[in-house]
Every structure is written in structure tokens, then in C-alpha cells.
Amino acid sequence: MAGTSEKAHTELKKSDFYFELPQELIAQDPLEDRASSRLLMLDKHTGAMSHHVFGEVAEFLRPGDCLVLNNTKVIPARLLGEREGTGARVEVLLLKRRGDDIWETLVKPGKKCRPGTRLSFGNGTLKAEVLDTVEEGNRLIRFAYEGIFEEVLDRLGEMPLPPYITHKLQDKNRYQTVYARYEGSAAAPTAGLHFTRELLEKIASSGVRIAYVTLHVGLGTFRPVKEENVLDHHMHSEYYIVPEETAEVVNRTKAEGGRIVCVGTTSCRTVESASDQRGILQAGSGNTEIFIYPGYRFKVLDGLITNFHLPESTLVMLVCALAGRENVLEAYGEAIKERYRFFSFGDAMFII
């Protein structure tokens, strides 16, 4: 199921979503305690702000609310190997499974990896052949190995950290939410990284319902908006699943007057893609290319817990759609002034 924003304007400029971000505020490492990151509360109606610690998030949720989490699991999708015959180094990033042992990938350097090129990883533990070049220069690759692919990948692969993180991750699990369950993402739903099991138990025991969706995050998340007219940007397709139980809980919460709070832009995009025009969430699975920007009318979501995003990104546009561009840019200015940490391993904001 795909969707676009409902927008009256004919043009929305990329530069409208620009802000100056000091390089040193880009978090390079996760904090030791997930819930000790900072939390900026933002009132989407008034623009009022307050500063907190993430562990206090439970205080801003009410009994009868529903917290929606994305339980996708990041695979160690970055493989470092060599081209057979030349020994030249090659990097392969797994994007999407296309069939038995066939993956759509991003290859560097791509020019040298034409169809027919053979690759080797881990001294031949994993071998591969480039089959075809597809959309945007991605390569279809068939892998050959002994045993179970996921186990081989776990041994040889690295977590595909975003390009703005230059430090090596010491513990793979820190780029994984504590509730990650279904493998398939090339990037983490990072707003969820702040939750601990204890914090989730505290929230549930306070009368807040917790529901799960799955959206496998693709590299389109990091794809920059190149067109100055935002409406010309094309979103990559991502696969999602909404279980029956989740649809029932979300719809019951709405009917009883509770609020739907999504953790992360991926959970938000899932529930907005999978709901009908009346705001009734439908169980099922599909692919979404939904692009949410100012002018969009939210059908399901009431509140959003999210990290601080890149200037001019589709993610900051989604946040502006919820809380208003002026409110969001003012909140980002406040976060910069207060030295909040930005992006994947950074601090969080709660818009309600």
C-alpha cells in the first residue's frame, strides 16, 4: 500500500527544512544506559518545550494510551571482501532479499562489479556472483555457502551504521532495540534504542497498551532529498506487517479516546500506510512508499517519540508535518543550544 501527503501547495522547498548543526553534536557512540539519554518534550499545538531524561517518558503517557513499537531486527548487512582473481577490496551492503540466496545490494566500488563478477568473503566462507544491475545502480547478487546463511552473516557481517557514524560499534546489540524480533532491516528504528525492558514493563504496568508493528528499514531512510521541490522526491519502498492483535488494540484505543503514540518514524509510517480514510488500522502486510510532509493529515497517530534528524531529510519533514515547521525548527534550535546529541545514537524528543 503506498501513499502520499495530502498537500494543497504546489511546491515545498527543501531549503525550508535546513538548519545549521555543529558537527560535534552528532553522537558517535551509544550511552551506557539506554534510558539515560535526554528527552525534549514538545507540545505540537503551542510549541511549548521542556527538558527531561528519557527514563521519565512514562510520566507523559496516560493509562489507556497505546505505544506502538517497530520490532524489526537489523541484520549485520555490511560485508567486506574481495573480487576473485584480482584480490581488490569490495564492500557489499545487503538491502533486500529477492529470492533464495539472491539479494539486492549496494556495492562499492560498483563500477568494477559488473554481472559475472565473483566475490569472496571470510577467506571463501561466503562466495557470491553479481547477476545483474538494477535500479539506481544496485546489484543483484547470488550467495553460496555451507550451512545457514544467517549464521554465516552473523560471523562475517558488520552492523551497517549510517555514514555519519565513524566510530566502530563495540557491541552489535547496541544498534538493536531490546524488543527487536524479525530480521530484515538495513538500519535500526533508532527512537526505540532508548527503551530498556524495565522501562517498557513500567509503562505497561501503568495501564498503557503496548503494540508492535514490523517495518523493515531500508537505506532509503538515509537517501538525501536532492530535488529543491520536495514533492519531486521519490521514497523507496519498504515492507511492513501489522498483526491482527495490533490492529485490534490500536482501533480499540482510538475508540475509547486513548492516544496512539508511535515510537519512531517507521512505526508512524506503518500505521499511517495501513489505515483507511476513517483512521481504522487494517491488519495485513504490504509495501509502503508513503512520504509525509507538512500538509499531511494524520489518520491514526497522536504523538511521536523520535530522535533528532538530519537537516533537509524526509524524517525532519515528517516531524514538521506533525508539530509545524516553525515549532520543530525552534525546538531543534533549543536542542542545539542545550547541546543535545543528534541522530542515531543521540537524544530523543516526544511530540504530543
C-alpha positions as semicolon CSV with decimal commas, in nm:
position;residue;x (nm);y (nm);z (nm)
1;M;0,000;0,000;0,000
2;A;0,153;0,332;-0,098
3;G;0,054;0,684;-0,010
4;T;0,149;1,047;-0,037
5;S;0,079;1,355;0,162
6;E;-0,241;1,549;0,118
7;K;-0,095;1,881;0,018
8;A;-0,253;2,198;-0,114
9;H;0,074;2,368;-0,209
10;T;0,232;2,300;-0,546
11;E;0,582;2,346;-0,409
12;L;0,758;2,283;-0,082
13;K;1,125;2,378;-0,074
14;K;1,394;2,152;0,061
15;S;1,575;2,458;0,195
16;D;1,273;2,529;0,422
17;F;1,394;2,237;0,635
18;Y;1,758;2,341;0,667
19;F;1,927;2,418;0,998
20;E;2,291;2,460;1,097
21;L;2,415;2,162;1,300
22;P;2,758;2,167;1,470
23;Q;2,947;1,851;1,369
24;E;3,041;1,772;1,731
25;L;2,673;1,719;1,824
26;I;2,650;1,409;1,603
27;A;2,657;1,122;1,855
28;Q;2,926;0,867;1,766
29;D;2,864;0,613;2,044
30;P;2,558;0,488;2,234
31;L;2,528;0,579;2,602
32;E;2,598;0,302;2,852
33;D;2,245;0,326;2,993
34;R;1,987;0,344;2,712
35;A;1,728;0,533;2,918
36;S;1,974;0,800;3,040
37;S;1,962;0,994;2,713
38;R;1,788;1,331;2,720
39;L;1,426;1,393;2,622
40;L;1,287;1,716;2,482
41;M;0,909;1,742;2,526
42;L;0,736;1,945;2,254
43;D;0,369;2,048;2,256
44;K;0,262;2,018;1,891
45;H;-0,016;2,276;1,939
46;T;0,163;2,552;2,130
47;G;0,533;2,484;2,064
48;A;0,598;2,477;2,442
49;M;0,911;2,281;2,538
50;S;1,059;2,119;2,850
51;H;1,376;1,919;2,920
52;H;1,384;1,572;3,078
53;V;1,569;1,240;3,097
54;F;1,433;0,965;2,870
55;G;1,356;0,739;3,168
56;E;1,084;0,992;3,264
57;V;0,890;0,923;2,942
58;A;0,639;0,707;3,132
59;E;0,519;1,018;3,317
60;F;0,392;1,168;2,993
61;L;0,189;0,863;2,891
62;R;-0,161;0,812;3,029
63;P;-0,349;0,491;3,119
64;G;-0,548;0,397;2,810
65;D;-0,284;0,527;2,567
66;C;-0,121;0,286;2,320
67;L;0,252;0,282;2,248
68;V;0,336;0,142;1,902
69;L;0,685;-0,007;1,853
70;N;0,863;-0,139;1,543
71;N;1,007;-0,483;1,625
72;T;1,223;-0,520;1,313
73;K;1,573;-0,656;1,367
74;V;1,883;-0,519;1,195
75;I;2,092;-0,777;1,014
76;P;2,474;-0,742;1,010
77;A;2,434;-0,643;0,646
78;R;2,779;-0,495;0,572
79;L;3,019;-0,746;0,418
80;L;3,386;-0,672;0,347
81;G;3,554;-0,899;0,095
82;E;3,745;-0,912;-0,231
83;R;3,697;-0,969;-0,601
84;E;3,815;-1,313;-0,703
85;G;4,107;-1,306;-0,942
86;T;4,225;-0,956;-0,851
87;G;4,204;-0,954;-0,470
88;A;4,072;-0,597;-0,487
89;R;3,872;-0,494;-0,180
90;V;3,495;-0,471;-0,210
91;E;3,215;-0,372;0,026
92;V;2,863;-0,516;-0,010
93;L;2,560;-0,387;0,177
94;L;2,255;-0,618;0,180
95;L;1,938;-0,420;0,110
96;K;1,657;-0,666;0,027
97;R;1,620;-1,040;-0,007
98;R;1,496;-1,107;-0,363
99;G;1,479;-1,486;-0,357
100;D;1,666;-1,794;-0,237
101;D;2,019;-1,666;-0,166
102;I;1,964;-1,370;-0,401
103;W;1,988;-1,019;-0,254
104;E;1,960;-0,667;-0,387
105;T;2,276;-0,495;-0,265
106;L;2,475;-0,175;-0,271
107;V;2,831;-0,246;-0,386
108;K;3,143;-0,028;-0,352
109;P;3,322;0,021;-0,584
110;G;3,027;-0,057;-0,811
111;K;3,194;0,010;-1,149
112;K;3,422;-0,293;-1,113
113;C;3,138;-0,528;-1,016
114;R;2,963;-0,597;-1,346
115;P;2,739;-0,905;-1,397
116;G;2,953;-1,218;-1,383
117;T;3,198;-1,076;-1,124
118;R;3,274;-1,323;-0,845
119;L;3,331;-1,215;-0,487
120;S;3,469;-1,384;-0,177
121;F;3,421;-1,308;0,195
122;G;3,588;-1,457;0,502
123;N;3,856;-1,646;0,304
124;G;3,594;-1,816;0,090
125;T;3,348;-1,899;0,372
126;L;3,094;-1,698;0,171
127;K;3,110;-1,664;-0,207
128;A;2,898;-1,453;-0,437
129;E;2,830;-1,376;-0,802
130;V;2,694;-1,048;-0,939
131;L;2,388;-1,134;-1,151
132;D;2,252;-0,800;-1,267
133;T;2,247;-0,422;-1,226
134;V;1,909;-0,287;-1,117
135;E;1,750;0,044;-1,013
136;E;1,993;0,319;-0,903
137;G;2,296;0,102;-0,978
138;N;2,219;-0,157;-0,709
139;R;2,343;-0,510;-0,780
140;L;2,158;-0,841;-0,762
141;I;2,394;-1,093;-0,605
142;R;2,363;-1,470;-0,552
143;F;2,543;-1,609;-0,246
144;A;2,690;-1,957;-0,199
145;Y;2,791;-2,103;0,141
146;E;2,781;-2,408;0,367
147;G;2,522;-2,417;0,646
148;I;2,273;-2,144;0,738
149;F;2,305;-1,804;0,573
150;E;2,204;-1,605;0,885
151;E;2,474;-1,781;1,090
152;V;2,739;-1,712;0,825
153;L;2,626;-1,349;0,810
154;D;2,641;-1,318;1,187
155;R;3,005;-1,432;1,181
156;L;3,123;-1,223;0,886
157;G;2,890;-0,924;0,869
158;E;2,909;-0,589;1,043
159;M;2,624;-0,362;1,152
160;P;2,552;-0,117;0,869
161;L;2,594;0,205;1,067
162;P;2,491;0,530;0,897
163;P;2,771;0,719;0,715
164;Y;2,780;0,996;0,976
165;I;2,892;0,748;1,246
166;T;3,267;0,698;1,210
167;H;3,338;0,509;1,534
168;K;3,338;0,129;1,530
169;L;3,050;-0,022;1,728
170;Q;3,185;-0,230;2,018
171;D;2,865;-0,424;2,087
172;K;2,636;-0,524;1,795
173;N;2,334;-0,530;2,025
174;R;2,356;-0,156;2,089
175;Y;2,232;-0,091;1,732
176;Q;1,935;-0,313;1,810
177;T;1,624;-0,238;2,018
178;V;1,565;-0,462;2,321
179;Y;1,241;-0,581;2,154
180;A;1,389;-0,648;1,806
181;R;1,237;-0,973;1,678
182;Y;1,206;-1,009;1,298
183;E;1,524;-0,986;1,090
184;G;1,523;-0,774;0,776
185;S;1,642;-0,417;0,836
186;A;1,948;-0,242;0,695
187;A;1,914;0,027;0,965
188;A;1,774;0,043;1,318
189;P;1,447;0,215;1,413
190;T;1,661;0,438;1,634
191;A;1,393;0,603;1,853
192;G;1,344;0,259;2,009
193;L;1,708;0,236;2,119
194;H;1,627;0,443;2,431
195;F;1,394;0,183;2,581
196;T;1,505;-0,078;2,834
197;R;1,298;-0,384;2,926
198;E;1,246;-0,236;3,274
199;L;1,113;0,091;3,127
200;L;0,872;-0,095;2,899
201;E;0,747;-0,302;3,195
202;K;0,693;0,017;3,396
203;I;0,495;0,173;3,108
204;A;0,281;-0,141;3,063
205;S;0,209;-0,168;3,437
206;S;0,085;0,193;3,438
207;G;-0,205;0,097;3,211
208;V;-0,052;0,189;2,875
209;R;-0,111;-0,068;2,600
210;I;0,193;-0,176;2,401
211;A;0,155;-0,291;2,041
212;Y;0,404;-0,398;1,776
213;V;0,432;-0,350;1,402
214;T;0,716;-0,455;1,174
215;L;0,869;-0,231;0,909
216;H;1,199;-0,339;0,760
217;V;1,403;-0,022;0,732
218;G;1,584;0,022;0,401
219;L;1,871;0,251;0,308
220;G;1,614;0,491;0,161
221;T;1,599;0,624;0,517
222;F;1,937;0,788;0,459
223;R;1,875;0,884;0,098
224;P;1,909;1,263;0,074
225;V;1,640;1,477;-0,085
226;K;1,813;1,606;-0,399
227;E;1,529;1,800;-0,561
228;E;1,465;2,155;-0,437
229;N;1,091;2,094;-0,479
230;V;1,024;1,835;-0,208
231;L;0,725;1,695;-0,399
232;D;0,961;1,566;-0,670
233;H;1,136;1,333;-0,421
234;H;1,060;0,961;-0,459
235;M;1,056;0,744;-0,146
236;H;1,196;0,391;-0,152
237;S;0,953;0,108;-0,091
238;E;0,968;-0,068;0,249
239;Y;0,790;-0,384;0,360
240;Y;0,562;-0,376;0,667
241;I;0,341;-0,609;0,870
242;V;0,052;-0,513;1,100
243;P;-0,061;-0,812;1,311
244;E;-0,434;-0,865;1,384
245;E;-0,372;-0,812;1,755
246;T;-0,205;-0,474;1,693
247;A;-0,486;-0,351;1,467
248;E;-0,740;-0,452;1,733
249;V;-0,552;-0,279;2,018
250;V;-0,492;0,042;1,821
251;N;-0,853;0,065;1,699
252;R;-0,990;-0,006;2,046
253;T;-0,763;0,260;2,197
254;K;-0,885;0,519;1,943
255;A;-1,248;0,424;2,001
256;E;-1,206;0,463;2,378
257;G;-1,042;0,804;2,346
258;G;-0,683;0,695;2,417
259;R;-0,385;0,838;2,231
260;I;-0,171;0,649;1,978
261;V;0,196;0,726;2,041
262;C;0,435;0,586;1,782
263;V;0,797;0,519;1,868
264;G;0,994;0,630;1,564
265;T;0,909;0,750;1,216
266;T;0,898;0,386;1,092
267;S;0,610;0,295;1,329
268;C;0,437;0,618;1,228
269;R;0,472;0,545;0,855
270;T;0,344;0,190;0,909
271;V;0,021;0,281;1,090
272;E;-0,048;0,570;0,853
273;S;0,008;0,344;0,549
274;A;-0,205;0,059;0,679
275;S;-0,510;0,260;0,788
276;D;-0,816;0,351;0,583
277;Q;-0,952;0,703;0,534
278;R;-1,155;0,677;0,856
279;G;-0,837;0,607;1,053
280;I;-0,916;0,239;1,110
281;L;-0,592;0,037;1,117
282;Q;-0,606;-0,269;0,892
283;A;-0,419;-0,590;0,974
284;G;-0,203;-0,727;0,693
285;S;0,123;-0,668;0,510
286;G;0,241;-0,469;0,212
287;N;0,493;-0,225;0,077
288;T;0,479;0,144;0,153
289;E;0,629;0,447;-0,019
290;I;0,438;0,693;0,198
291;F;0,605;1,035;0,216
292;I;0,476;1,252;0,500
293;Y;0,545;1,625;0,486
294;P;0,366;1,942;0,604
295;G;0,005;1,944;0,490
296;Y;-0,045;1,574;0,565
297;R;-0,345;1,491;0,787
298;F;-0,260;1,214;1,034
299;K;-0,526;0,943;1,048
300;V;-0,402;0,732;1,341
301;L;-0,105;0,889;1,518
302;D;-0,148;1,140;1,802
303;G;0,206;1,156;1,940
304;L;0,558;1,064;1,830
305;I;0,876;0,971;2,014
306;T;1,166;1,031;1,776
307;N;1,535;1,117;1,755
308;F;1,678;1,440;1,612
309;H;1,714;1,411;1,236
310;L;1,935;1,540;0,955
311;P;1,868;1,883;0,803
312;E;1,654;1,867;0,486
313;S;1,575;1,495;0,541
314;T;1,239;1,326;0,481
315;L;1,237;1,244;0,853
316;V;1,256;1,606;0,966
317;M;0,978;1,681;0,713
318;L;0,759;1,414;0,878
319;V;0,819;1,568;1,222
320;C;0,730;1,912;1,081
321;A;0,405;1,766;0,942
322;L;0,308;1,668;1,296
323;A;0,418;1,970;1,501
324;G;0,454;2,251;1,245
325;R;0,776;2,363;1,078
326;E;0,826;2,671;1,298
327;N;0,773;2,473;1,621
328;V;1,011;2,199;1,512
329;L;1,290;2,429;1,390
330;E;1,262;2,627;1,714
331;A;1,284;2,302;1,915
332;Y;1,587;2,193;1,712
333;G;1,748;2,534;1,778
334;E;1,685;2,484;2,150
335;A;1,832;2,131;2,135
336;I;2,146;2,265;1,964
337;K;2,179;2,544;2,221
338;E;2,142;2,290;2,504
339;R;2,397;2,057;2,338
340;Y;2,162;1,764;2,278
341;R;2,315;1,469;2,092
342;F;2,186;1,418;1,736
343;F;2,097;1,131;1,500
344;S;2,102;0,751;1,554
345;F;2,283;0,732;1,890
346;G;2,158;1,072;2,002
347;D;1,887;1,204;2,233
348;A;1,511;1,200;2,177
349;M;1,206;1,423;2,157
350;F;0,846;1,345;2,245
351;I;0,588;1,537;2,040
352;I;0,236;1,521;2,178
